[in-house]
Coordinates of C-alpha atoms in Angstrom, one line a residue:
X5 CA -68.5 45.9 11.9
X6 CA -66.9 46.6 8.4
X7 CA -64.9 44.4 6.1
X8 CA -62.3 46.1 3.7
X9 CA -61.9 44.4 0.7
X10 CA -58.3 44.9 -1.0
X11 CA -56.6 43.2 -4.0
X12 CA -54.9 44.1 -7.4
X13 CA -56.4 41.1 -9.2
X14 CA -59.7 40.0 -7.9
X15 CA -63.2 41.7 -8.1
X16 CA -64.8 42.8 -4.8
X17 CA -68.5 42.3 -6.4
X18 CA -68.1 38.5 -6.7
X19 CA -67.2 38.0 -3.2
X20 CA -69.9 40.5 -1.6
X21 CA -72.6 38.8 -3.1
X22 CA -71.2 35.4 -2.3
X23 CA -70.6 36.7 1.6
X24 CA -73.6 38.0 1.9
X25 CA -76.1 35.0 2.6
X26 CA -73.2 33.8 5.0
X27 CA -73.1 36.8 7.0
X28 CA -76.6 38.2 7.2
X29 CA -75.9 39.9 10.4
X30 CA -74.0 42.6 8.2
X31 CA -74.8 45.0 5.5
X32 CA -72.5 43.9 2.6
X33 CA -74.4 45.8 -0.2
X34 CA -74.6 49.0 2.3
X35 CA -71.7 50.3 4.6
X36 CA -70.2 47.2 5.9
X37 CA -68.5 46.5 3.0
X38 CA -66.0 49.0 1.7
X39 CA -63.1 48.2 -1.1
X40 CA -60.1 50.0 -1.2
X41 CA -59.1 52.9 -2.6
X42 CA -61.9 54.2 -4.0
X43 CA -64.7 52.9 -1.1
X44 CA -62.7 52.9 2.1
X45 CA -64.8 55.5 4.2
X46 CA -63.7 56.1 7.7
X47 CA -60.6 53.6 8.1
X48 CA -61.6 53.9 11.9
X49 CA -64.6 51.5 11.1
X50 CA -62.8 48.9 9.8
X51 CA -62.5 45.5 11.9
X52 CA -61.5 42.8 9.0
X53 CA -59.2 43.2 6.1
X54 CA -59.9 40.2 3.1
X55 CA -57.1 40.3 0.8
X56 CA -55.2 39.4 -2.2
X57 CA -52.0 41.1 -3.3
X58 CA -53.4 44.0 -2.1
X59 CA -51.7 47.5 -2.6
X60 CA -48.5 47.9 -0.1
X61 CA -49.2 50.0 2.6
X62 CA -52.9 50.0 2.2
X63 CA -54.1 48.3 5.4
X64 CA -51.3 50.3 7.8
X65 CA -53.8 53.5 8.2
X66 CA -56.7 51.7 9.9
X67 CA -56.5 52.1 13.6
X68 CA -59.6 49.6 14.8
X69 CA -58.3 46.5 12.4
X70 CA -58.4 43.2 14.5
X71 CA -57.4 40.5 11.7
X72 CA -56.2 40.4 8.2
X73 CA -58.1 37.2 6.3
X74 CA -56.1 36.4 2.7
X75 CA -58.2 35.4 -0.1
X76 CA -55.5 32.2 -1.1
X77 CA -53.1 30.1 0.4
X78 CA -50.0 32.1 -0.2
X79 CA -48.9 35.0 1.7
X80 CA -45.4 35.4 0.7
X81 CA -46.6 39.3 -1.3
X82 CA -48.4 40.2 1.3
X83 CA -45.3 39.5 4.3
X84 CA -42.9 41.2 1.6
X85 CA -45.0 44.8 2.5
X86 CA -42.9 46.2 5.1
X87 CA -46.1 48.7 6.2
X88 CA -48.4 45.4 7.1
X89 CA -49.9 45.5 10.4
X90 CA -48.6 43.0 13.2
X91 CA -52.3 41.7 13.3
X92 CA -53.8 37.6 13.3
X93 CA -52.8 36.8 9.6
X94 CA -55.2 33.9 7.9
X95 CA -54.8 32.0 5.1
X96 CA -57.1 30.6 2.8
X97 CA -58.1 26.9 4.2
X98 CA -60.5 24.9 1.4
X99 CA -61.5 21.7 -0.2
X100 CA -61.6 23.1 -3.3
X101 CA -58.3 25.3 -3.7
X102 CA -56.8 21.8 -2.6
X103 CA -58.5 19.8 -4.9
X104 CA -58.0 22.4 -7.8
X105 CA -54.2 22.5 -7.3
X106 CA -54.1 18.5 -7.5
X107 CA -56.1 18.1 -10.6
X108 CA -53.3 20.8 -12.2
X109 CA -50.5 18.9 -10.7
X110 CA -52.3 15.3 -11.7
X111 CA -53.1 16.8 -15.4
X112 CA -49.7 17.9 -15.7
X113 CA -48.1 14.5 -14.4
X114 CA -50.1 12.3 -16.5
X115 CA -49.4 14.7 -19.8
X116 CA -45.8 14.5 -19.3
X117 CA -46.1 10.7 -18.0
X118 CA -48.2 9.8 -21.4
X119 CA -45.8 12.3 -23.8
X120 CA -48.9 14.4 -24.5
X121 CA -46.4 17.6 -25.3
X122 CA -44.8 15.3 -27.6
X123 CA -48.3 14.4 -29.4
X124 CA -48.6 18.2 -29.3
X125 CA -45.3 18.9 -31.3
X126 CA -46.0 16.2 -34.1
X127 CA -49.3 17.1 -35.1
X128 CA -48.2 20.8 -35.4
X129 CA -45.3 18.9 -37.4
X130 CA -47.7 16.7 -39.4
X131 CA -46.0 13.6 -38.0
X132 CA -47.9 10.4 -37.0
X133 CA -45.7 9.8 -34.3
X134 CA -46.7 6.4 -31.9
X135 CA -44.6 6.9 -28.2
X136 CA -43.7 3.4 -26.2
X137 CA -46.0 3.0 -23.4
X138 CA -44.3 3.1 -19.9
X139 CA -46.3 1.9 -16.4
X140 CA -46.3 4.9 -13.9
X141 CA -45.0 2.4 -10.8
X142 CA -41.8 3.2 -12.8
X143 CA -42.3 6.4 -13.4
X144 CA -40.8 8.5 -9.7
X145 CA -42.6 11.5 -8.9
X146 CA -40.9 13.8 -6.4
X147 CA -43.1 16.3 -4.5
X148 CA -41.3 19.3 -3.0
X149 CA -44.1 20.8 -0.1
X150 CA -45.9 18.1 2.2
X151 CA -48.7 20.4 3.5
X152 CA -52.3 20.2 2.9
X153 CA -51.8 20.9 -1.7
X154 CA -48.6 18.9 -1.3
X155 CA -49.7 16.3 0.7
X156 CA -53.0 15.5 -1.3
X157 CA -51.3 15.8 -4.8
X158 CA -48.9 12.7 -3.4
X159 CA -52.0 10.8 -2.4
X160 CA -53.6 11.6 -5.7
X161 CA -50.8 10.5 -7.6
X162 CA -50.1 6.9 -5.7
X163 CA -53.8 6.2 -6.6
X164 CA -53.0 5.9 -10.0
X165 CA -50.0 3.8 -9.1
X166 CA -47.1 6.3 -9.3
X167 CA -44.0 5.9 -7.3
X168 CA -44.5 9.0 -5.2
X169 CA -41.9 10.6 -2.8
X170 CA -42.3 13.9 -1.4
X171 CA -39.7 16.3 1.2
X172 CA -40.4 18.4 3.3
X173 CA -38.5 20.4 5.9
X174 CA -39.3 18.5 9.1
X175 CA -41.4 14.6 8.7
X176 CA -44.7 14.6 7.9
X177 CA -47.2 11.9 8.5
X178 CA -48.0 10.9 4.9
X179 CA -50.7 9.1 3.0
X180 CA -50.5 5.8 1.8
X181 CA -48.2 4.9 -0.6
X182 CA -45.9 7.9 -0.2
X183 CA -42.1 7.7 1.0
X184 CA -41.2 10.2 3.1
X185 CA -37.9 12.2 3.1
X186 CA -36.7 15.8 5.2
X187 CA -33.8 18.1 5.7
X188 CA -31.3 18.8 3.2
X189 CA -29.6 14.7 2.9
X190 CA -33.1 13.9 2.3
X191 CA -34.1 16.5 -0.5
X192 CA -30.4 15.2 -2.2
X193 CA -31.6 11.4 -1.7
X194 CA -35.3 12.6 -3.1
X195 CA -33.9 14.5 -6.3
X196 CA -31.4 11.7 -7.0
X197 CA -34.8 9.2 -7.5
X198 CA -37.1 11.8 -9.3
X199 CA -38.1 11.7 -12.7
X200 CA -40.9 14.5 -12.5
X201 CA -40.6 17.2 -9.7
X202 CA -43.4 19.3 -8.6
X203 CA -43.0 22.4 -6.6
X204 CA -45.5 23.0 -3.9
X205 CA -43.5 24.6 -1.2
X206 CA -44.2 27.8 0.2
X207 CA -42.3 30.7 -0.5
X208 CA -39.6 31.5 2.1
X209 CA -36.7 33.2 2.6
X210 CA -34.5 29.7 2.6
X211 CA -36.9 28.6 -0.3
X212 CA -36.3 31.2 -2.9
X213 CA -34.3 30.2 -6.0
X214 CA -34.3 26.5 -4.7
X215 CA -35.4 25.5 -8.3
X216 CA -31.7 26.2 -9.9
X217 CA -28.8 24.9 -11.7
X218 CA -27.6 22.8 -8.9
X219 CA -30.6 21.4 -7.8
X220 CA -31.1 20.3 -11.9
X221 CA -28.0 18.5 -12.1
X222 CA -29.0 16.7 -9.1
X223 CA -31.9 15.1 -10.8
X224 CA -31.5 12.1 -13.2
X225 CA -31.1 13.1 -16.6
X226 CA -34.3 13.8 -18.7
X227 CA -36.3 14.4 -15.6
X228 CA -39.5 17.1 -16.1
X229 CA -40.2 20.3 -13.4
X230 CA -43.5 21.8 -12.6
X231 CA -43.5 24.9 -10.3
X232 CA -47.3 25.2 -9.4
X233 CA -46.1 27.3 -6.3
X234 CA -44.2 31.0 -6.6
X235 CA -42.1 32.4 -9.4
X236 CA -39.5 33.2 -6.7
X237 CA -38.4 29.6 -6.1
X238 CA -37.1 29.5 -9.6
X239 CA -34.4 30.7 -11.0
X240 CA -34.8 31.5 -14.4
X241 CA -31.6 32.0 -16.1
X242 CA -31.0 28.3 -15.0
X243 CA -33.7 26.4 -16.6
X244 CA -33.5 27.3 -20.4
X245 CA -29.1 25.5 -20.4
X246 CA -30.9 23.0 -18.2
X247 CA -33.8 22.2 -21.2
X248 CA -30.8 22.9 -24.0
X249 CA -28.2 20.9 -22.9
X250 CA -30.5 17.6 -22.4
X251 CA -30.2 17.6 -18.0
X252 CA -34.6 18.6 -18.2
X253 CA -36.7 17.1 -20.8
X254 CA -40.0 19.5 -20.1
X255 CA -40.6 22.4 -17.8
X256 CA -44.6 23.3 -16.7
X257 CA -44.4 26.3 -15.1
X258 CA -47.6 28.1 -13.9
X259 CA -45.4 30.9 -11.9
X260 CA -43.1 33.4 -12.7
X261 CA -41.1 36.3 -11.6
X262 CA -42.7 38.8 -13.1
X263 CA -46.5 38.4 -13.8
X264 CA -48.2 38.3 -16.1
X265 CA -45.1 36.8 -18.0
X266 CA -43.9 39.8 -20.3
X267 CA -44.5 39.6 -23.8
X268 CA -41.0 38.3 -25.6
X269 CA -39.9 36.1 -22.4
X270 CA -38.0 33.4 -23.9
X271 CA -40.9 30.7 -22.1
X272 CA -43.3 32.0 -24.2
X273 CA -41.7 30.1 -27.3
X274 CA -39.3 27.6 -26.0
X275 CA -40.4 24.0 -27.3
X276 CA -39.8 22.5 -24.0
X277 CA -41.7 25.0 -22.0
X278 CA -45.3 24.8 -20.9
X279 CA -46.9 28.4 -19.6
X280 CA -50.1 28.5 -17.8
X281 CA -51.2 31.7 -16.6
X282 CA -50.9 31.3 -12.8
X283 CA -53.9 29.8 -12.8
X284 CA -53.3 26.2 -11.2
X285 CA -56.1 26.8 -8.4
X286 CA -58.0 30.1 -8.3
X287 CA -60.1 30.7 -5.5
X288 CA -63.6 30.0 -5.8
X289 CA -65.9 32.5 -3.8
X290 CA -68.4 29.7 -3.6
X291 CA -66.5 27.2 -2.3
X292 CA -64.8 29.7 0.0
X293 CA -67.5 31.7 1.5
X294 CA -69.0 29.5 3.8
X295 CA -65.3 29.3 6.0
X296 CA -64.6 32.8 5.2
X297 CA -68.2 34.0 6.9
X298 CA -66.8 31.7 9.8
X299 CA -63.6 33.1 10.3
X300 CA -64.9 36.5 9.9
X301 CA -67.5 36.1 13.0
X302 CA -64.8 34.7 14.8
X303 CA -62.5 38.0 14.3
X304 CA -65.6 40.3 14.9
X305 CA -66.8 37.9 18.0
X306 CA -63.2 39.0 19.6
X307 CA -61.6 35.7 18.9
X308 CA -58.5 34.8 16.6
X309 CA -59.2 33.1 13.1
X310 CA -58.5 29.7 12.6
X311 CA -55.8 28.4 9.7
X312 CA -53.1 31.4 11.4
X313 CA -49.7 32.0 9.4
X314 CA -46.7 31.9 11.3
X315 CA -45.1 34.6 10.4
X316 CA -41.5 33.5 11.0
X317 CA -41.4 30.9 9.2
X318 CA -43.7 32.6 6.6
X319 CA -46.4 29.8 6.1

């Protein structure tokens, strides 16, 4: 019963020796773990595929695969590879990738909330610079993505006292403290009452590029954006006019088209801009193993994984 491990960014020896105690029944250090392309071995004995932005095309010659397990919530790269398998498709279910993504979105929020970008520019500047306080049940944060990141940032956020809205395509049961809004009237109603947006939809064919000039000038002016979920929901070419001309104050941005962001990409430098390096929540094998192991023994016990994508709709 052999795992393939597959992905252009992630080590394989990290997440065999955090397997391993989980799933004593196999021989990760020997012959049931196998990492592609150097260790694949017979593809024929391959049952489970884990995976993160693997190589397209690389799980389409192995005849006895039953499931494909992905090492992270998204799965928009991996449904853009034409050659993958019409197998069970997981995606990675855990407390911490949840919490992690709403600390990121929380840090973010307060720092553009509190001005801390501002304190940033005048001490690089030399300039004592006090800023007026403001009280965040006046400050409206719009959340687009209501599932389980989105849907514990907003709770997050209306613990501190924010006024926190979040959209999502169809109503969601919501936690305390959160107004709820869905379909396209709402997300116009949502945008028209946000001050800082945050991004944590999936990445869809009717989401890319939703992030763009229109949807800018539908916010108040001087409202912020952070995109903590793909590159591909943002247009580019429209943010820098919207930071220039005055329509956004700040842009966080922890996505991008092309990553890592090329050297001489106009975010690197813009004043207005704050890069992170895609980094917002990284999976962390020891907070991941123990449900990993679990949806592993249910693929190799002949039943499907738990926390399925729907391919369709591509979430």
């Amino acid at each position: 019963m052999t795992l393939l491990f597959s992905s252009q960014g992630m080590g394989d020896a990290v997440w065999r020796d955090t397997l391993a105690p989980h799933l004593p029944e196999l021989d990760l250090t020997g012959p049931d773990w196998r990492v592609w392309p150097d260790r694949v071995g017979d593809p024929a004995d391959i049952r489970v595929a884990l995976v993160w932005r693997p190589e397209p095309g690389c799980l389409a010659g192995l005849p006895n695969l039953r499931a494909i397990l992905n090492l992270g919530a998204g799965v928009d790269a991996l449904l853009a590879d034409t050659t993958l398998p019409d197998l069970p498709l997981a995606r990675m279910i855990d407390a911490r990738l949840t919490s992690g993504m709403t600390e990121y979105v929380v840090l973010a929020v307060l720092a553009l909330h509190r001005g801390w970008m501002d304190w940033a520019d005048s001490q690089r500047a030399g300039r004592w610079e006090e800023l007026p306080g403001h009280d965040p049940a006046a400050r409206r944060v719009g959340i687009l993505g209501l599932g389980e990141l989105g849907a514990d940032a907003a709770r997050a956020l209306a613990a501190l006292g924010f006024s926190v809205q979040g959209w999502s395509r169809t109503p969601k049961a919501l936690p305390g403290g959160v107004t709820g809004f869905h379909g396209p009237e709402g997300l116009y109603a949502l945008l028209a009452q946000t001050d800082i947006l945050v991004n944590l939809l999936p990445l869809t064919a009717e989401t890319t590029g939703i992030l763009n000039a229109d949807l800018f000038a539908r916010l108040p002016r001087g409202a912020a954006v952070i995109n903590a979920a793909r590159g591909g929901h943002l247009v580019e070419a429209d943010l820098i006019p919207a930071l220039d001309g005055g329509q956004l104050s700040r842009a966080v941005l922890d996505v991008f088209q092309v990553e890592p962001l090329p050297a001489g990409h106009p975010f690197w430098t813009h004043p207005r801009v704050t890069v992170t390096p895609h980094n917002a929540s990284p999976s962390i094998p020891e907070s991941s193993a123990p449900g990993l192991a679990a949806n592993i023994r249910r693929v190799l016990a002949g039943r499907m994984p738990e926390d399925l994508v729907d391919r369709v709709r591509g979430y």
